[in-house]
mmCIF file of C-alpha atoms in Angstrom:
data_model
loop_
_atom_site.group_PDB
_atom_site.id
_atom_site.type_symbol
_atom_site.label_atom_id
_atom_site.label_comp_id
_atom_site.label_asym_id
_atom_site.label_seq_id
_atom_site.Cartn_x
_atom_site.Cartn_y
_atom_site.Cartn_z
ATOM 1 C CA MET A 1 49.493 60.212 38.562
ATOM 2 C CA ALA A 2 47.836 57.459 36.756
ATOM 3 C CA ASN A 3 44.884 59.702 36.059
ATOM 4 C CA SER A 4 47.050 62.615 35.354
ATOM 5 C CA THR A 5 48.865 61.000 33.028
ATOM 6 C CA GLU A 6 45.727 59.197 31.435
ATOM 7 C CA ALA A 7 43.903 62.834 31.200
ATOM 8 C CA GLN A 8 47.350 64.385 29.114
ATOM 9 C CA LYS A 9 47.271 61.223 26.453
ATOM 10 C CA PRO A 10 44.416 61.875 23.451
ATOM 11 C CA GLN A 11 41.577 59.385 23.830
ATOM 12 C CA ASN A 12 39.802 57.542 21.515
ATOM 13 C CA PRO A 13 35.882 57.649 22.384
ATOM 14 C CA LYS A 14 35.607 54.331 20.757
ATOM 15 C CA LYS A 15 38.828 52.705 23.036
ATOM 16 C CA ASN A 16 37.943 54.674 26.419
ATOM 17 C CA LYS A 17 33.981 53.336 25.566
ATOM 18 C CA LYS A 18 35.188 49.529 25.092
ATOM 19 C CA LYS A 19 38.004 49.761 27.800
ATOM 20 C CA GLY A 20 34.943 50.968 30.940
ATOM 21 C CA ALA A 21 32.777 47.953 29.635
ATOM 22 C CA THR A 22 35.592 45.412 30.277
ATOM 23 C CA LEU A 23 36.196 47.357 33.865
ATOM 24 C CA ASP A 24 32.252 47.352 34.536
ATOM 25 C CA THR A 25 32.048 43.512 34.248
ATOM 26 C CA PHE A 26 35.585 42.571 36.109
ATOM 27 C CA TYR A 27 34.387 44.529 39.143
ATOM 28 C CA ARG A 28 30.676 43.100 38.664
ATOM 29 C CA ALA A 29 32.189 39.525 38.945
ATOM 30 C CA LYS A 30 34.576 39.951 41.411
ATOM 31 C CA ILE A 31 31.683 41.839 43.848
ATOM 32 C CA GLN A 32 29.619 38.346 43.080
ATOM 33 C CA ASN A 33 32.527 36.335 43.761
ATOM 34 C CA ILE A 34 32.808 37.840 47.249
ATOM 35 C CA GLU A 35 29.093 37.650 47.915
ATOM 36 C CA GLU A 36 29.028 33.957 47.570
ATOM 37 C CA ILE A 37 32.759 33.508 49.525
ATOM 38 C CA GLU A 38 30.304 35.301 52.456
ATOM 39 C CA ASP A 39 27.499 33.546 51.643
ATOM 40 C CA ASP A 40 29.676 29.906 52.112
ATOM 41 C CA THR A 41 31.409 31.381 55.175
ATOM 42 C CA GLN A 42 28.260 31.957 57.169
ATOM 43 C CA GLU A 43 27.424 27.992 56.085
ATOM 44 C CA ASN A 44 30.285 26.736 57.230
ATOM 45 C CA ALA A 45 30.608 29.142 60.416
ATOM 46 C CA PRO A 46 29.985 26.959 63.800
ATOM 47 C CA LYS A 47 26.068 26.593 64.867
ATOM 48 C CA PRO A 48 25.328 28.323 68.162
ATOM 49 C CA SER A 49 26.219 26.372 71.161
ATOM 50 C CA LYS A 50 23.642 23.926 72.776
ATOM 51 C CA GLY A 51 24.299 25.234 76.335
ATOM 52 C CA ASN A 52 24.410 28.366 75.973
ATOM 53 C CA GLY A 53 21.659 28.910 73.799
ATOM 54 C CA ASN A 54 22.071 31.827 71.026
ATOM 55 C CA SER A 55 25.922 32.568 71.772
ATOM 56 C CA PRO A 56 28.305 31.093 69.384
ATOM 57 C CA GLN A 57 30.308 27.402 69.496
ATOM 58 C CA THR A 58 33.958 27.655 69.804
ATOM 59 C CA HIS A 59 36.122 26.173 66.843
ATOM 60 C CA GLU A 60 37.684 23.847 69.779
ATOM 61 C CA GLU A 61 34.061 22.891 71.110
ATOM 62 C CA PHE A 62 33.105 22.094 67.564
ATOM 63 C CA GLU A 63 35.799 19.715 67.374
ATOM 64 C CA SER A 64 35.670 17.841 70.789
ATOM 65 C CA GLU A 65 31.766 17.359 69.907
ATOM 66 C CA MET A 66 33.043 16.124 66.211
ATOM 67 C CA THR A 67 35.839 13.747 68.089
ATOM 68 C CA LYS A 68 33.679 12.327 70.900
ATOM 69 C CA LYS A 69 30.968 11.562 67.715
ATOM 70 C CA MET A 70 33.231 9.675 65.959
ATOM 71 C CA GLU A 71 34.454 7.615 68.921
ATOM 72 C CA ALA A 72 31.175 7.317 69.847
ATOM 73 C CA PHE A 73 31.015 5.501 65.785
ATOM 74 C CA TRP A 74 33.931 3.716 65.543
ATOM 75 C CA GLU A 75 33.046 2.438 69.142
ATOM 76 C CA GLU A 76 30.077 0.627 68.297
ATOM 77 C CA LYS A 77 30.948 -0.435 65.095
ATOM 78 C CA TRP A 78 33.931 -2.293 67.149
ATOM 79 C CA GLU A 79 31.470 -4.130 69.178
ATOM 80 C CA ILE A 80 30.056 -5.513 66.184
ATOM 81 C CA MET A 81 33.439 -6.323 64.467
ATOM 82 C CA GLN A 82 34.069 -7.918 68.000
ATOM 83 C CA LYS A 83 31.116 -10.088 68.329
ATOM 84 C CA LYS A 84 30.794 -10.800 64.559
ATOM 85 C CA PHE A 85 34.872 -11.783 65.156
ATOM 86 C CA THR A 86 33.952 -13.557 68.235
ATOM 87 C CA HIS A 87 31.220 -15.904 66.514
ATOM 88 C CA LEU A 88 33.687 -16.729 63.847
ATOM 89 C CA GLN A 89 36.456 -17.650 66.500
ATOM 90 C CA ASN A 90 33.562 -19.900 67.828
ATOM 91 C CA ARG A 91 32.687 -21.244 64.641
ATOM 92 C CA CYS A 92 36.439 -22.020 63.464
ATOM 93 C CA ASP A 93 37.024 -23.746 67.199
ATOM 94 C CA GLN A 94 33.546 -25.511 66.385
ATOM 95 C CA THR A 95 34.737 -26.952 63.070
ATOM 96 C CA GLU A 96 38.097 -27.926 64.165
ATOM 97 C CA LYS A 97 36.859 -30.036 66.717
ATOM 98 C CA GLU A 98 34.452 -31.513 64.134
ATOM 99 C CA ASN A 99 37.250 -32.312 62.090
ATOM 100 C CA GLN A 100 39.444 -33.405 64.721
ATOM 101 C CA ALA A 101 36.953 -35.897 65.255
ATOM 102 C CA LEU A 102 36.319 -36.572 61.387
ATOM 103 C CA LYS A 103 39.925 -37.535 61.294
ATOM 104 C CA ALA A 104 40.024 -39.925 63.922
ATOM 105 C CA ARG A 105 37.196 -41.595 62.841
ATOM 106 C CA ILE A 106 38.740 -41.993 59.334
ATOM 107 C CA ARG A 107 42.156 -43.177 61.099
ATOM 108 C CA GLN A 108 39.712 -45.822 63.165
ATOM 109 C CA LEU A 109 37.868 -46.832 59.721
ATOM 110 C CA GLU A 110 41.278 -47.551 58.216
ATOM 111 C CA ASP A 111 42.574 -49.598 60.812
ATOM 112 C CA ASN A 112 39.543 -51.799 60.506
ATOM 113 C CA ASP A 113 39.899 -51.973 56.975
ATOM 114 C CA HIS A 114 43.543 -52.852 57.264
ATOM 115 C CA VAL A 115 42.401 -55.666 59.933
ATOM 116 C CA LYS A 116 39.813 -56.977 57.839
ATOM 117 C CA GLU A 117 41.833 -57.484 54.995
ATOM 118 C CA GLN A 118 44.603 -59.109 56.866
ATOM 119 C CA GLU A 119 41.773 -61.165 58.296
ATOM 120 C CA LEU A 120 40.537 -61.743 54.501
ATOM 121 C CA ILE A 121 43.655 -62.577 53.541
ATOM 122 C CA LYS A 122 44.192 -65.387 56.054
ATOM 123 C CA GLN A 123 40.797 -66.567 54.833
ATOM 124 C CA SER A 124 41.520 -67.158 51.679
ATOM 125 C CA GLN A 125 44.845 -68.919 52.291
ATOM 126 C CA ASN A 126 42.655 -70.972 54.774
ATOM 127 C CA THR A 127 40.332 -71.538 52.179
ATOM 128 C CA LYS A 128 42.574 -72.611 49.564
ATOM 129 C CA LYS A 129 43.974 -75.083 52.372
ATOM 130 C CA LEU A 130 40.669 -76.516 52.877
ATOM 131 C CA GLU A 131 39.968 -76.622 48.884
ATOM 132 C CA GLU A 132 43.537 -78.412 48.932
ATOM 133 C CA ASN A 133 42.440 -80.717 51.623
ATOM 134 C CA ILE A 134 38.927 -81.356 50.609
ATOM 135 C CA LYS A 135 40.213 -82.346 46.689
ATOM 136 C CA TYR A 136 43.002 -84.417 48.357
ATOM 137 C CA LEU A 137 40.388 -86.096 50.511
ATOM 138 C CA THR A 138 37.702 -86.591 47.065
ATOM 139 C CA ASN A 139 40.962 -88.313 45.379
ATOM 140 C CA LYS A 140 41.216 -90.474 48.519
ATOM 141 C CA VAL A 141 38.285 -91.623 49.028
ATOM 142 C CA THR A 142 37.357 -92.443 45.501
ATOM 143 C CA ASP A 143 40.755 -94.023 45.059
ATOM 144 C CA LEU A 144 39.536 -96.264 47.756
ATOM 145 C CA GLU A 145 35.875 -96.499 46.578
ATOM 146 C CA ASN A 146 37.543 -97.697 43.355
ATOM 147 C CA GLY A 147 39.986 -100.315 45.147
ATOM 148 C CA GLY A 148 36.939 -101.612 46.863
ATOM 149 C CA ARG A 149 35.279 -102.303 43.545
ATOM 150 C CA ARG A 150 38.877 -103.975 41.925
ATOM 151 C CA ASP A 151 37.316 -107.792 41.539
ATOM 152 C CA ASN A 152 33.925 -106.329 40.245
ATOM 153 C CA LEU A 153 32.696 -106.191 36.396
ATOM 154 C CA ARG A 154 30.184 -103.539 35.148
ATOM 155 C CA ILE A 155 28.233 -105.231 32.464
ATOM 156 C CA ILE A 156 26.035 -102.859 30.153
ATOM 157 C CA GLY A 157 22.862 -103.327 28.090
ATOM 158 C CA LEU A 158 21.776 -106.677 29.797
ATOM 159 C CA PRO A 159 18.113 -107.100 28.833
ATOM 160 C CA GLU A 160 15.474 -106.018 31.906
ATOM 161 C CA LYS A 161 13.464 -109.395 32.249
ATOM 162 C CA PRO A 162 12.399 -110.897 35.510
ATOM 163 C CA GLU A 163 13.985 -114.714 34.089
ATOM 164 C CA ILE A 164 17.524 -112.330 34.200
ATOM 165 C CA ASN A 165 16.926 -110.384 37.142
ATOM 166 C CA THR A 166 16.438 -113.390 39.439
ATOM 167 C CA LYS A 167 18.975 -115.527 37.704
ATOM 168 C CA LEU A 168 22.282 -113.109 37.327
ATOM 169 C CA ASN A 169 24.909 -115.186 38.304
ATOM 170 C CA ILE A 170 23.829 -118.041 36.166
ATOM 171 C CA VAL A 171 23.568 -115.490 33.136
ATOM 172 C CA ILE A 172 27.312 -113.917 34.467
ATOM 173 C CA GLN A 173 28.701 -117.531 33.666
ATOM 174 C CA ASN A 174 26.702 -117.802 30.557
ATOM 175 C CA ILE A 175 28.086 -114.637 29.005
ATOM 176 C CA ILE A 176 31.576 -116.175 30.259
ATOM 177 C CA LYS A 177 30.939 -119.173 28.165
ATOM 178 C CA GLU A 178 29.515 -117.816 25.031
ATOM 179 C CA ASN A 179 32.264 -114.644 24.953
ATOM 180 C CA CYS A 180 35.339 -116.019 26.418
ATOM 181 C CA PRO A 181 35.351 -120.350 26.909
ATOM 182 C CA GLU A 182 39.171 -120.196 26.851
ATOM 183 C CA ILE A 183 38.838 -118.779 30.227
ATOM 184 C CA LEU A 184 36.664 -121.910 30.995
ATOM 185 C CA GLU A 185 38.803 -124.290 29.555
ATOM 186 C CA GLN A 186 41.689 -123.091 31.419
ATOM 187 C CA GLY A 187 39.771 -124.178 34.601
ATOM 188 C CA ASP A 188 40.010 -120.276 35.902
ATOM 189 C CA ASN A 189 37.588 -119.382 38.882
ATOM 190 C CA THR A 190 34.718 -118.113 37.590
ATOM 191 C CA ALA A 191 32.577 -117.504 40.607
ATOM 192 C CA THR A 192 30.747 -114.739 41.105
ATOM 193 C CA ASP A 193 30.282 -114.142 45.137
ATOM 194 C CA ARG A 194 27.275 -111.816 44.374
ATOM 195 C CA ALA A 195 25.668 -110.118 41.515
ATOM 196 C CA HIS A 196 23.185 -107.143 41.583
ATOM 197 C CA ARG A 197 21.371 -104.314 39.115
ATOM 198 C CA THR A 198 22.509 -100.737 39.963
ATOM 199 C CA PRO A 199 20.765 -98.772 40.856
ATOM 200 C CA SER A 200 18.692 -100.724 42.553
ATOM 201 C CA THR A 201 15.080 -99.343 42.039
ATOM 202 C CA LEU A 202 13.784 -99.281 38.081
ATOM 203 C CA ASN A 203 13.042 -95.628 36.812
ATOM 204 C CA PRO A 204 9.992 -96.311 34.673
ATOM 205 C CA GLN A 205 10.994 -92.901 32.560
ATOM 206 C CA LYS A 206 14.445 -94.519 30.942
ATOM 207 C CA THR A 207 14.398 -96.979 28.326
ATOM 208 C CA THR A 208 17.768 -98.089 28.445
ATOM 209 C CA PRO A 209 18.298 -100.847 31.352
ATOM 210 C CA ARG A 210 20.330 -100.778 34.208
ATOM 211 C CA ASN A 211 23.810 -101.783 34.549
ATOM 212 C CA VAL A 212 24.369 -105.221 36.429
ATOM 213 C CA ILE A 213 27.477 -105.477 38.853
ATOM 214 C CA ALA A 214 29.367 -108.349 39.357
ATOM 215 C CA LYS A 215 31.933 -109.111 42.024
ATOM 216 C CA LEU A 216 33.862 -112.162 40.918
ATOM 217 C CA GLN A 217 36.058 -114.433 43.428
ATOM 218 C CA SER A 218 39.336 -114.035 40.885
ATOM 219 C CA SER A 219 40.698 -110.522 40.143
ATOM 220 C CA GLN A 220 42.870 -112.228 37.631
ATOM 221 C CA THR A 221 39.712 -114.104 35.917
ATOM 222 C CA LYS A 222 38.128 -110.380 36.013
ATOM 223 C CA GLU A 223 40.931 -109.344 34.046
ATOM 224 C CA LYS A 224 40.878 -111.544 31.484
ATOM 225 C CA ILE A 225 37.833 -110.729 30.971
ATOM 226 C CA LEU A 226 38.009 -107.254 30.648
ATOM 227 C CA GLN A 227 41.128 -108.099 28.082
ATOM 228 C CA GLU A 228 38.881 -109.923 25.780
ATOM 229 C CA ALA A 229 35.875 -107.302 25.964
ATOM 230 C CA ARG A 230 38.387 -104.723 24.507
ATOM 231 C CA LYS A 231 39.485 -106.964 21.885
ATOM 232 C CA ARG A 232 35.574 -107.587 20.107
ATOM 233 C CA GLN A 233 32.363 -107.229 21.136
ATOM 234 C CA PHE A 234 30.277 -109.229 23.240
ATOM 235 C CA ARG A 235 26.912 -110.628 23.320
ATOM 236 C CA TYR A 236 24.406 -112.271 25.288
ATOM 237 C CA LYS A 237 22.422 -114.894 23.047
ATOM 238 C CA GLY A 238 23.083 -112.766 20.387
ATOM 239 C CA MET A 239 22.369 -109.568 21.739
ATOM 240 C CA PRO A 240 25.036 -107.055 21.696
ATOM 241 C CA ILE A 241 26.545 -106.129 25.395
ATOM 242 C CA ARG A 242 29.470 -104.361 26.780
ATOM 243 C CA VAL A 243 31.806 -105.472 29.835
ATOM 244 C CA THR A 244 33.755 -102.486 31.282
ATOM 245 C CA GLN A 245 35.357 -102.232 34.985
ATOM 246 C CA ASP A 246 33.709 -100.840 37.702
ATOM 247 C CA LEU A 247 34.430 -98.048 39.129
ATOM 248 C CA ALA A 248 32.920 -94.796 41.430
ATOM 249 C CA SER A 249 30.544 -92.788 39.779
ATOM 250 C CA SER A 250 32.892 -89.937 39.776
ATOM 251 C CA THR A 251 35.429 -91.653 37.851
ATOM 252 C CA LEU A 252 32.951 -93.252 35.383
ATOM 253 C CA ASN A 253 31.840 -89.548 34.962
ATOM 254 C CA ASP A 254 35.462 -88.428 34.165
ATOM 255 C CA ARG A 255 35.498 -91.254 31.737
ATOM 256 C CA LYS A 256 32.400 -89.931 29.824
ATOM 257 C CA ALA A 257 34.221 -87.040 29.062
ATOM 258 C CA TRP A 258 36.614 -88.563 26.755
ATOM 259 C CA ASN A 259 34.223 -90.166 24.979
ATOM 260 C CA MET A 260 33.779 -87.909 21.741
ATOM 261 C CA ILE A 261 37.420 -87.928 21.502
ATOM 262 C CA PHE A 262 37.975 -91.653 22.212
ATOM 263 C CA ARG A 263 35.311 -92.249 19.209
ATOM 264 C CA LYS A 264 37.352 -89.725 16.902
ATOM 265 C CA ALA A 265 40.643 -91.561 17.767
ATOM 266 C CA ARG A 266 39.348 -94.904 16.928
ATOM 267 C CA GLU A 267 37.962 -93.650 13.837
ATOM 268 C CA LEU A 268 41.828 -92.536 12.868
ATOM 269 C CA GLY A 269 43.333 -95.683 13.662
ATOM 270 C CA LEU A 270 44.878 -93.814 16.921
ATOM 271 C CA GLN A 271 44.632 -96.766 19.238
ATOM 272 C CA PRO A 272 42.833 -95.202 21.807
ATOM 273 C CA ARG A 273 42.529 -96.821 25.582
ATOM 274 C CA ILE A 274 41.094 -94.848 29.300
ATOM 275 C CA SER A 275 43.526 -96.406 31.556
ATOM 276 C CA TYR A 276 43.116 -96.157 35.099
ATOM 277 C CA PRO A 277 41.549 -93.832 36.585
ATOM 278 C CA ALA A 278 40.552 -91.337 33.394
ATOM 279 C CA LYS A 279 43.634 -91.477 31.508
ATOM 280 C CA LEU A 280 43.515 -91.330 27.527
ATOM 281 C CA THR A 281 46.213 -93.182 26.082
ATOM 282 C CA ILE A 282 46.556 -93.037 22.181
ATOM 283 C CA TYR A 283 49.284 -94.545 19.522
ATOM 284 C CA PHE A 284 50.602 -91.460 17.559
ATOM 285 C CA GLN A 285 53.622 -91.276 15.036
ATOM 286 C CA GLY A 286 55.323 -94.320 16.415
ATOM 287 C CA LYS A 287 54.563 -93.144 19.797
ATOM 288 C CA VAL A 288 52.624 -93.339 22.938
ATOM 289 C CA TRP A 289 50.792 -90.008 24.302
ATOM 290 C CA ALA A 290 49.013 -89.843 27.432
ATOM 291 C CA PHE A 291 46.115 -86.975 28.445
ATOM 292 C CA ASN A 292 45.063 -86.700 31.975
ATOM 293 C CA LYS A 293 43.136 -83.549 30.631
ATOM 294 C CA ILE A 294 40.871 -82.877 27.216
ATOM 295 C CA GLU A 295 42.410 -79.617 27.805
ATOM 296 C CA ASP A 296 45.769 -80.991 27.189
ATOM 297 C CA PHE A 297 44.522 -83.538 24.246
ATOM 298 C CA GLN A 298 43.441 -80.405 22.280
ATOM 299 C CA PHE A 299 46.222 -78.336 22.485
ATOM 300 C CA PHE A 300 48.356 -81.430 21.452
ATOM 301 C CA ALA A 301 45.762 -81.937 18.734
ATOM 302 C CA LYS A 302 46.234 -77.824 17.478
ATOM 303 C CA LYS A 303 50.266 -78.857 17.049
ATOM 304 C CA ARG A 304 50.047 -81.571 14.855
ATOM 305 C CA PRO A 305 48.476 -80.704 11.436
ATOM 306 C CA GLU A 306 46.914 -84.148 11.233
ATOM 307 C CA LEU A 307 44.809 -83.672 14.044
ATOM 308 C CA CYS A 308 44.161 -79.848 13.946
ATOM 309 C CA GLY A 309 40.363 -79.360 13.349
ATOM 310 C CA LYS A 310 39.622 -82.902 13.945
ATOM 311 C CA PHE A 311 38.764 -83.011 17.553
ATOM 312 C CA ASP A 312 36.459 -80.224 18.044
ATOM 313 C CA THR A 313 34.317 -80.857 20.948
ATOM 314 C CA GLU A 314 32.690 -78.029 20.924
ATOM 315 C CA LYS A 315 31.304 -78.428 17.032
ATOM 316 C CA GLN A 316 30.632 -82.114 17.966
ATOM 317 C CA ARG A 317 28.340 -80.937 20.612
ATOM 318 C CA ALA A 318 26.612 -78.810 18.106
ATOM 319 C CA ARG A 319 25.786 -81.277 15.472
ATOM 320 C CA ASN A 320 24.697 -84.074 17.589
ATOM 321 C CA THR A 321 22.385 -81.335 19.376
#
């Protein structure tokens, strides 16, 4: 019907020619697509079975074979993963054991440190007590030594001559007679039990004479001589000498530490005195002030405008050097 109808219609040569070319192109492309599909089908078709020679392999056999291969592949992978997992698990267990051992060691070290810290605190406390005891005993021994020297006089500057050293007792009587004859006039006991140079051996490198220690029989006479020695300069045959209380070496060193301040205080008219054992007293603004330590006096001087800057011991040492 379609062909008859088309035959009845008037045909245009140009249009028929164009339409024929289009149909040929369409059918040619269609045939080419069919051939390509057939080729793909042949390529993807199941291969012949190995067991039957050239007989074709069924779809079920193909799927079964592929399934077995996949199962074998994943079983192999699973075994590898299990081995790796087992290895990692062993490593984790070993690491955990090492971690526990380290934690135990750390706790032990912390406990040891705590024990040592407690022991150190106890040792520090014991050391502090020992230092306090040593200081107390040292002061006690020094005080006892000073008490044993309470009847002694120390004479400084007496020339180092043989005629003096062999007759020290007579020389001391001559010093008392020359400087405080009133003591003799009052009939006080000026006799000495013994007298000697200190130190016992002469150091040839020293240019100053050794001190003379004289033990008087009367402590009252000794105090009177010291009182006169504080008032004026003592002399022996016209040569200046100094007479002081005989004290332990540590006490003498403590007193020497006041020397610079003592001299400056004397220049300022503060009437300084060194009292037993090594305490400085001054007279300032109508009051008597006492200081056991140099630091205490320096703090006191800084607070007073009249004394501030005049007792700088560091500057005085620098000038002397």
